[in-house]
mmCIF file of C-alpha atoms and ligand atoms in Angstrom:
data_model
loop_
_atom_site.group_PDB
_atom_site.id
_atom_site.type_symbol
_atom_site.label_atom_id
_atom_site.label_comp_id
_atom_site.label_asym_id
_atom_site.label_seq_id
_atom_site.Cartn_x
_atom_site.Cartn_y
_atom_site.Cartn_z
ATOM 1 C CA MET A 92 -13.463 5.036 -4.626
ATOM 2 C CA SER A 93 -12.377 1.499 -5.535
ATOM 3 C CA LEU A 94 -11.412 0.124 -8.912
ATOM 4 C CA SER A 95 -14.143 -1.884 -10.614
ATOM 5 C CA THR A 96 -13.645 -5.609 -11.094
ATOM 6 C CA THR A 97 -13.317 -5.063 -14.852
ATOM 7 C CA THR A 98 -10.627 -2.412 -14.393
ATOM 8 C CA ILE A 99 -8.709 -4.636 -11.992
ATOM 9 C CA GLN A 100 -8.875 -7.468 -14.518
ATOM 10 C CA GLU A 101 -7.590 -5.168 -17.269
ATOM 11 C CA GLY A 102 -4.735 -4.093 -15.027
ATOM 12 C CA LEU A 103 -3.855 -7.642 -14.050
ATOM 13 C CA ALA A 104 -3.817 -8.690 -17.700
ATOM 14 C CA LEU A 105 -1.200 -5.977 -18.313
ATOM 15 C CA ALA A 106 0.704 -6.902 -15.144
ATOM 16 C CA ALA A 107 0.953 -10.516 -16.327
ATOM 17 C CA ARG A 108 3.029 -9.284 -19.277
ATOM 18 C CA VAL A 109 5.469 -7.120 -17.322
ATOM 19 C CA HIS A 110 9.129 -7.791 -18.180
ATOM 20 C CA LYS A 111 10.904 -9.999 -15.644
ATOM 21 C CA LYS A 112 13.287 -7.141 -14.815
ATOM 22 C CA TYR A 113 10.383 -5.273 -13.163
ATOM 23 C CA LYS A 114 8.388 -8.238 -11.856
ATOM 24 C CA PRO A 115 9.620 -7.915 -8.235
ATOM 25 C CA VAL A 116 7.705 -4.636 -7.972
ATOM 26 C CA TRP A 117 4.470 -6.438 -8.785
ATOM 27 C CA GLU A 118 5.062 -9.606 -6.781
ATOM 28 C CA GLY A 119 3.233 -10.177 -3.520
ATOM 29 C CA ARG A 120 0.840 -7.266 -3.969
ATOM 30 C CA GLU A 121 -2.905 -7.210 -3.573
ATOM 31 C CA PRO A 122 -4.613 -7.568 -6.999
ATOM 32 C CA SER A 123 -5.926 -3.999 -6.867
ATOM 33 C CA GLU A 124 -2.418 -2.612 -6.210
ATOM 34 C CA ALA A 125 -0.795 -4.736 -8.915
ATOM 35 C CA ALA A 126 -3.493 -3.631 -11.353
ATOM 36 C CA ALA A 127 -3.072 0.025 -10.382
ATOM 37 C CA LEU A 128 0.686 -0.082 -10.989
ATOM 38 C CA ALA A 129 0.185 -1.761 -14.348
ATOM 39 C CA LEU A 130 -2.511 0.664 -15.470
ATOM 40 C CA TYR A 131 -0.413 3.684 -14.545
ATOM 41 C CA PHE A 132 3.036 2.609 -15.747
ATOM 42 C CA LEU A 133 2.608 0.097 -18.570
ATOM 43 C CA PRO A 134 1.568 0.914 -22.144
ATOM 44 C CA HIS A 135 -2.044 -0.118 -22.695
ATOM 45 C CA ARG A 136 -2.056 -0.669 -26.438
ATOM 46 C CA SER A 137 1.312 -2.303 -27.007
ATOM 47 C CA THR A 138 1.244 -5.588 -28.890
ATOM 48 C CA LYS A 139 4.581 -6.681 -27.430
ATOM 49 C CA LEU A 140 4.568 -9.832 -25.374
ATOM 50 C CA GLU A 141 6.566 -8.195 -22.582
ATOM 51 C CA LEU A 142 5.841 -4.740 -21.252
ATOM 52 C CA VAL A 143 8.124 -2.226 -19.567
ATOM 53 C CA PRO A 144 7.101 0.890 -17.624
ATOM 54 C CA THR A 145 7.396 3.301 -20.519
ATOM 55 C CA ARG A 146 3.923 4.798 -20.704
ATOM 56 C CA PRO A 147 4.570 8.484 -21.605
ATOM 57 C CA ARG A 148 4.338 10.374 -18.336
ATOM 58 C CA MET A 149 5.487 13.597 -16.693
ATOM 59 C CA ILE A 150 5.462 11.685 -13.406
ATOM 60 C CA LYS A 151 7.284 8.615 -14.583
ATOM 61 C CA TRP A 152 9.053 5.459 -13.453
ATOM 62 C CA TYR A 153 12.224 6.518 -11.634
ATOM 63 C CA CYS A 154 14.788 4.487 -13.540
ATOM 64 C CA PRO A 155 13.717 2.320 -16.455
ATOM 65 C CA PHE A 156 17.186 0.689 -16.605
ATOM 66 C CA ALA A 157 17.412 -0.743 -13.101
ATOM 67 C CA ASP A 158 16.781 -4.443 -12.682
ATOM 68 C CA GLN A 159 14.479 -4.744 -9.703
ATOM 69 C CA ALA A 160 15.912 -8.130 -8.726
ATOM 70 C CA GLU A 161 19.373 -6.542 -8.340
ATOM 71 C CA PHE A 162 18.213 -3.115 -7.118
ATOM 72 C CA PRO A 163 14.912 -3.700 -5.334
ATOM 73 C CA THR A 164 13.790 -0.110 -4.982
ATOM 74 C CA GLY A 165 10.117 -0.680 -5.639
ATOM 75 C CA HIS A 166 8.255 1.780 -7.792
ATOM 76 C CA ARG A 167 9.435 5.363 -7.476
ATOM 77 C CA TYR A 168 8.632 8.456 -9.477
ATOM 78 C CA CYS A 169 10.865 10.853 -11.307
ATOM 79 C CA ILE A 170 9.808 14.264 -12.592
ATOM 80 C CA ASN A 171 12.114 16.023 -15.006
ATOM 81 C CA VAL A 172 10.667 19.493 -14.795
ATOM 82 C CA PHE A 173 12.675 20.834 -17.746
ATOM 83 C CA THR A 174 14.411 19.403 -20.785
ATOM 84 C CA GLY A 175 18.191 19.883 -20.625
ATOM 85 C CA CYS A 176 20.205 21.641 -17.951
ATOM 86 C CA GLU A 177 22.088 24.947 -17.925
ATOM 87 C CA HIS A 178 24.827 23.601 -15.645
ATOM 88 C CA ASN A 179 26.206 21.477 -18.446
ATOM 89 C CA CYS A 180 28.193 19.206 -16.106
ATOM 90 C CA GLU A 181 30.842 17.256 -17.984
ATOM 91 C CA TYR A 182 29.873 13.953 -16.420
ATOM 92 C CA CYS A 183 26.132 14.190 -17.043
ATOM 93 C CA TYR A 184 24.034 12.545 -19.719
ATOM 94 C CA ALA A 185 21.732 15.605 -19.734
ATOM 95 C CA LYS A 186 24.337 17.290 -21.953
ATOM 96 C CA ALA A 187 23.082 15.126 -24.772
ATOM 97 C CA TYR A 188 19.617 16.748 -24.762
ATOM 98 C CA GLU A 189 20.279 20.469 -25.223
ATOM 99 C CA PRO A 190 23.935 21.178 -24.306
ATOM 100 C CA GLY A 191 24.141 23.967 -21.716
ATOM 101 C CA HIS A 192 20.553 24.937 -22.275
ATOM 102 C CA ALA A 193 17.227 24.132 -20.670
ATOM 103 C CA SER A 194 13.725 24.601 -21.972
ATOM 104 C CA CYS A 195 10.213 24.160 -20.643
ATOM 105 C CA LYS A 196 8.387 21.019 -21.639
ATOM 106 C CA LYS A 197 5.507 21.510 -23.998
ATOM 107 C CA ASP A 198 2.122 21.056 -22.398
ATOM 108 C CA PHE A 199 3.751 20.333 -19.037
ATOM 109 C CA ALA A 200 0.911 21.533 -16.788
ATOM 110 C CA ARG A 201 -1.841 19.657 -18.596
ATOM 111 C CA ALA A 202 0.124 16.409 -18.766
ATOM 112 C CA PHE A 203 1.216 16.765 -15.144
ATOM 113 C CA ARG A 204 -2.363 17.194 -13.933
ATOM 114 C CA ARG A 205 -3.503 14.238 -16.024
ATOM 115 C CA ASP A 206 -0.850 12.037 -14.398
ATOM 116 C CA LEU A 207 -1.955 13.098 -10.923
ATOM 117 C CA GLU A 208 -5.582 12.425 -11.767
ATOM 118 C CA GLU A 209 -4.663 8.952 -12.995
ATOM 119 C CA LEU A 210 -2.580 8.219 -9.890
ATOM 120 C CA GLU A 211 -5.714 9.027 -7.956
ATOM 121 C CA ALA A 212 -8.166 7.239 -10.245
ATOM 122 C CA TYR A 213 -6.106 4.022 -10.257
ATOM 123 C CA GLU A 214 -5.281 4.350 -6.545
ATOM 124 C CA VAL A 215 -1.595 3.744 -7.164
ATOM 125 C CA PRO A 216 0.189 3.063 -3.850
ATOM 126 C CA ALA A 217 2.230 5.992 -2.527
ATOM 127 C CA ALA A 218 5.917 6.087 -3.433
ATOM 128 C CA PRO A 219 8.923 8.440 -3.283
ATOM 129 C CA VAL A 220 9.212 11.136 -5.934
ATOM 130 C CA HIS A 221 12.439 12.695 -7.175
ATOM 131 C CA LEU A 222 12.992 16.032 -8.920
ATOM 132 C CA SER A 223 14.945 15.794 -11.145
ATOM 133 C CA ASN A 224 17.169 13.113 -12.665
ATOM 134 C CA SER A 225 18.218 14.906 -15.822
ATOM 135 C CA THR A 226 17.746 18.600 -15.095
ATOM 136 C CA ASP A 227 18.087 21.023 -12.183
ATOM 137 C CA PRO A 228 14.615 22.015 -10.938
ATOM 138 C CA PHE A 229 15.996 25.261 -9.432
ATOM 139 C CA GLN A 230 18.103 26.540 -12.317
ATOM 140 C CA HIS A 231 17.551 30.051 -13.688
ATOM 141 C CA LEU A 232 14.724 28.962 -15.962
ATOM 142 C CA GLU A 233 12.624 28.305 -12.863
ATOM 143 C CA ALA A 234 12.708 31.969 -11.913
ATOM 144 C CA GLU A 235 10.939 32.913 -15.139
ATOM 145 C CA SER A 236 8.814 29.827 -15.739
ATOM 146 C CA GLY A 237 7.739 28.749 -12.216
ATOM 147 C CA GLN A 238 7.384 25.231 -13.553
ATOM 148 C CA THR A 239 9.019 23.557 -10.549
ATOM 149 C CA ARG A 240 6.860 25.584 -8.220
ATOM 150 C CA PHE A 241 3.781 24.483 -10.112
ATOM 151 C CA ALA A 242 4.880 20.830 -9.853
ATOM 152 C CA LEU A 243 5.527 21.134 -6.114
ATOM 153 C CA GLU A 244 2.162 22.813 -5.526
ATOM 154 C CA GLN A 245 0.445 19.988 -7.371
ATOM 155 C CA ILE A 246 2.387 17.359 -5.414
ATOM 156 C CA LEU A 247 1.229 19.067 -2.241
ATOM 157 C CA ARG A 248 -2.391 18.838 -3.434
ATOM 158 C CA TYR A 249 -1.957 15.125 -4.092
ATOM 159 C CA ARG A 250 0.480 14.558 -1.191
ATOM 160 C CA ARG A 251 -1.115 11.254 -0.159
ATOM 161 C CA HIS A 252 0.165 9.657 -3.381
ATOM 162 C CA PHE A 253 3.809 10.310 -2.510
ATOM 163 C CA THR A 254 6.012 9.319 0.401
ATOM 164 C CA SER A 255 9.324 11.218 0.427
ATOM 165 C CA VAL A 256 9.790 14.170 -1.910
ATOM 166 C CA VAL A 257 13.441 14.564 -2.917
ATOM 167 C CA ILE A 258 14.771 17.638 -4.720
ATOM 168 C CA LEU A 259 18.291 17.628 -6.134
ATOM 169 C CA THR A 260 19.805 20.966 -7.110
ATOM 170 C CA LYS A 261 22.961 22.979 -7.529
ATOM 171 C CA ASN A 262 21.053 26.168 -6.740
ATOM 172 C CA PRO A 263 19.623 25.832 -3.216
ATOM 173 C CA GLY A 264 19.359 29.648 -2.982
ATOM 174 C CA LEU A 265 16.034 29.512 -4.762
ATOM 175 C CA ALA A 266 14.732 26.889 -2.333
ATOM 176 C CA ALA A 267 15.543 29.283 0.530
ATOM 177 C CA LYS A 268 13.335 32.073 -0.832
ATOM 178 C CA PRO A 269 10.212 32.547 1.304
ATOM 179 C CA GLU A 270 7.716 31.542 -1.395
ATOM 180 C CA TYR A 271 9.543 28.238 -1.924
ATOM 181 C CA LEU A 272 10.462 27.651 1.693
ATOM 182 C CA GLU A 273 6.843 27.799 2.795
ATOM 183 C CA LEU A 274 5.874 25.275 0.147
ATOM 184 C CA LEU A 275 8.766 22.966 1.044
ATOM 185 C CA GLN A 276 7.830 23.086 4.721
ATOM 186 C CA LYS A 277 4.285 22.000 3.863
ATOM 187 C CA LEU A 278 5.602 19.181 1.669
ATOM 188 C CA ASN A 279 7.677 17.936 4.597
ATOM 189 C CA GLU A 280 4.481 16.910 6.395
ATOM 190 C CA LEU A 281 2.644 13.740 5.468
ATOM 191 C CA PRO A 282 -1.041 14.674 5.814
ATOM 192 C CA ALA A 283 -3.513 13.007 8.169
ATOM 193 C CA GLY A 284 -4.733 9.772 6.628
ATOM 194 C CA HIS A 285 -1.535 9.226 4.609
ATOM 195 C CA ALA A 286 -0.781 5.492 4.510
ATOM 196 C CA ARG A 287 2.834 5.995 5.717
ATOM 197 C CA ARG A 288 2.351 8.884 8.116
ATOM 198 C CA ASP A 289 2.765 6.832 11.292
ATOM 199 C CA ILE A 290 5.832 5.009 9.977
ATOM 200 C CA PHE A 291 7.510 8.271 8.982
ATOM 201 C CA ALA A 292 6.689 9.801 12.355
ATOM 202 C CA HIS A 293 7.858 6.718 14.276
ATOM 203 C CA GLN A 294 11.172 6.541 12.404
ATOM 204 C CA GLY A 295 11.683 10.305 12.346
ATOM 205 C CA LEU A 296 11.839 10.358 8.566
ATOM 206 C CA PRO A 297 11.492 13.704 6.815
ATOM 207 C CA GLY A 298 8.782 14.005 4.189
ATOM 208 C CA LEU A 299 11.043 16.226 2.095
ATOM 209 C CA ARG A 300 14.749 16.372 1.365
ATOM 210 C CA VAL A 301 16.622 19.014 -0.597
ATOM 211 C CA GLU A 302 19.926 17.534 -1.725
ATOM 212 C CA VAL A 303 22.667 19.799 -3.009
ATOM 213 C CA SER A 304 25.333 18.456 -5.311
ATOM 214 C CA VAL A 305 28.605 20.352 -5.370
ATOM 215 C CA ALA A 306 30.940 19.684 -8.278
ATOM 216 C CA PHE A 307 34.653 20.535 -8.040
ATOM 217 C CA TRP A 308 37.254 20.434 -10.737
ATOM 218 C CA ARG A 309 40.102 20.400 -8.172
ATOM 219 C CA GLU A 310 40.424 17.192 -6.225
ATOM 220 C CA ASP A 311 42.139 18.971 -3.293
ATOM 221 C CA VAL A 312 39.102 21.261 -2.890
HETATM 222 S S1 SF4 B 317 23.159 19.906 -12.578
HETATM 223 FE FE1 SF4 B 317 22.602 17.746 -12.562
HETATM 224 S S2 SF4 B 317 21.197 17.466 -14.286
HETATM 225 FE FE2 SF4 B 317 22.264 19.429 -14.584
HETATM 226 S S3 SF4 B 317 23.991 18.906 -15.931
HETATM 227 FE FE3 SF4 B 317 24.726 18.843 -13.803
HETATM 228 S S4 SF4 B 317 24.481 16.708 -13.149
HETATM 229 FE FE4 SF4 B 317 23.259 16.999 -15.012
#
């Protein structure tokens, strides 16, 4: 399915207003790609002259602070599966949300599916996705809520819209459980027909990374 000419024009009209900080992500792209990025990430009804990628999303722009001229990362996705984080690390801004506590996001599944459907409908080019910038996707809450598992299953269904899947956790034990391990192994494969499959295979890049951060309070350790 391709975007209609009218939809591409609507997207390009939004893209023309994108703030200069994010412009490098739009520059040099085919009109349909530039329109798709604008339609997915930019607010549609804002009356501001300049737009930033703040459309409310569960699958959202990775870092809305980074200047793309200085840090040319391209568009990337971030999914914060929960609000807050039980680890309560001293150095982390997540403490400001719900100190030492995490909760499930309201209406997470519905909003998550809607975002995936729109990624597909707009044909947004594939990009890396990161779980999670301001919460631990494998903290204890996951064992009772299964929200991270749901998100990963949905990413697997829509795998062609993502390149690398990166999971950052302080609790890799959960990732090693069979029901998660099987899912992670499937996510590691870019499916047939994926736009970057050959490049990943040629460069030996993994489709999935689980990163484990280890915090110490003793420098010698
Ligand atoms: S585990 Fe990560 S998200 Fe959670 S408080 Fe620590 S640094 Fe922040």
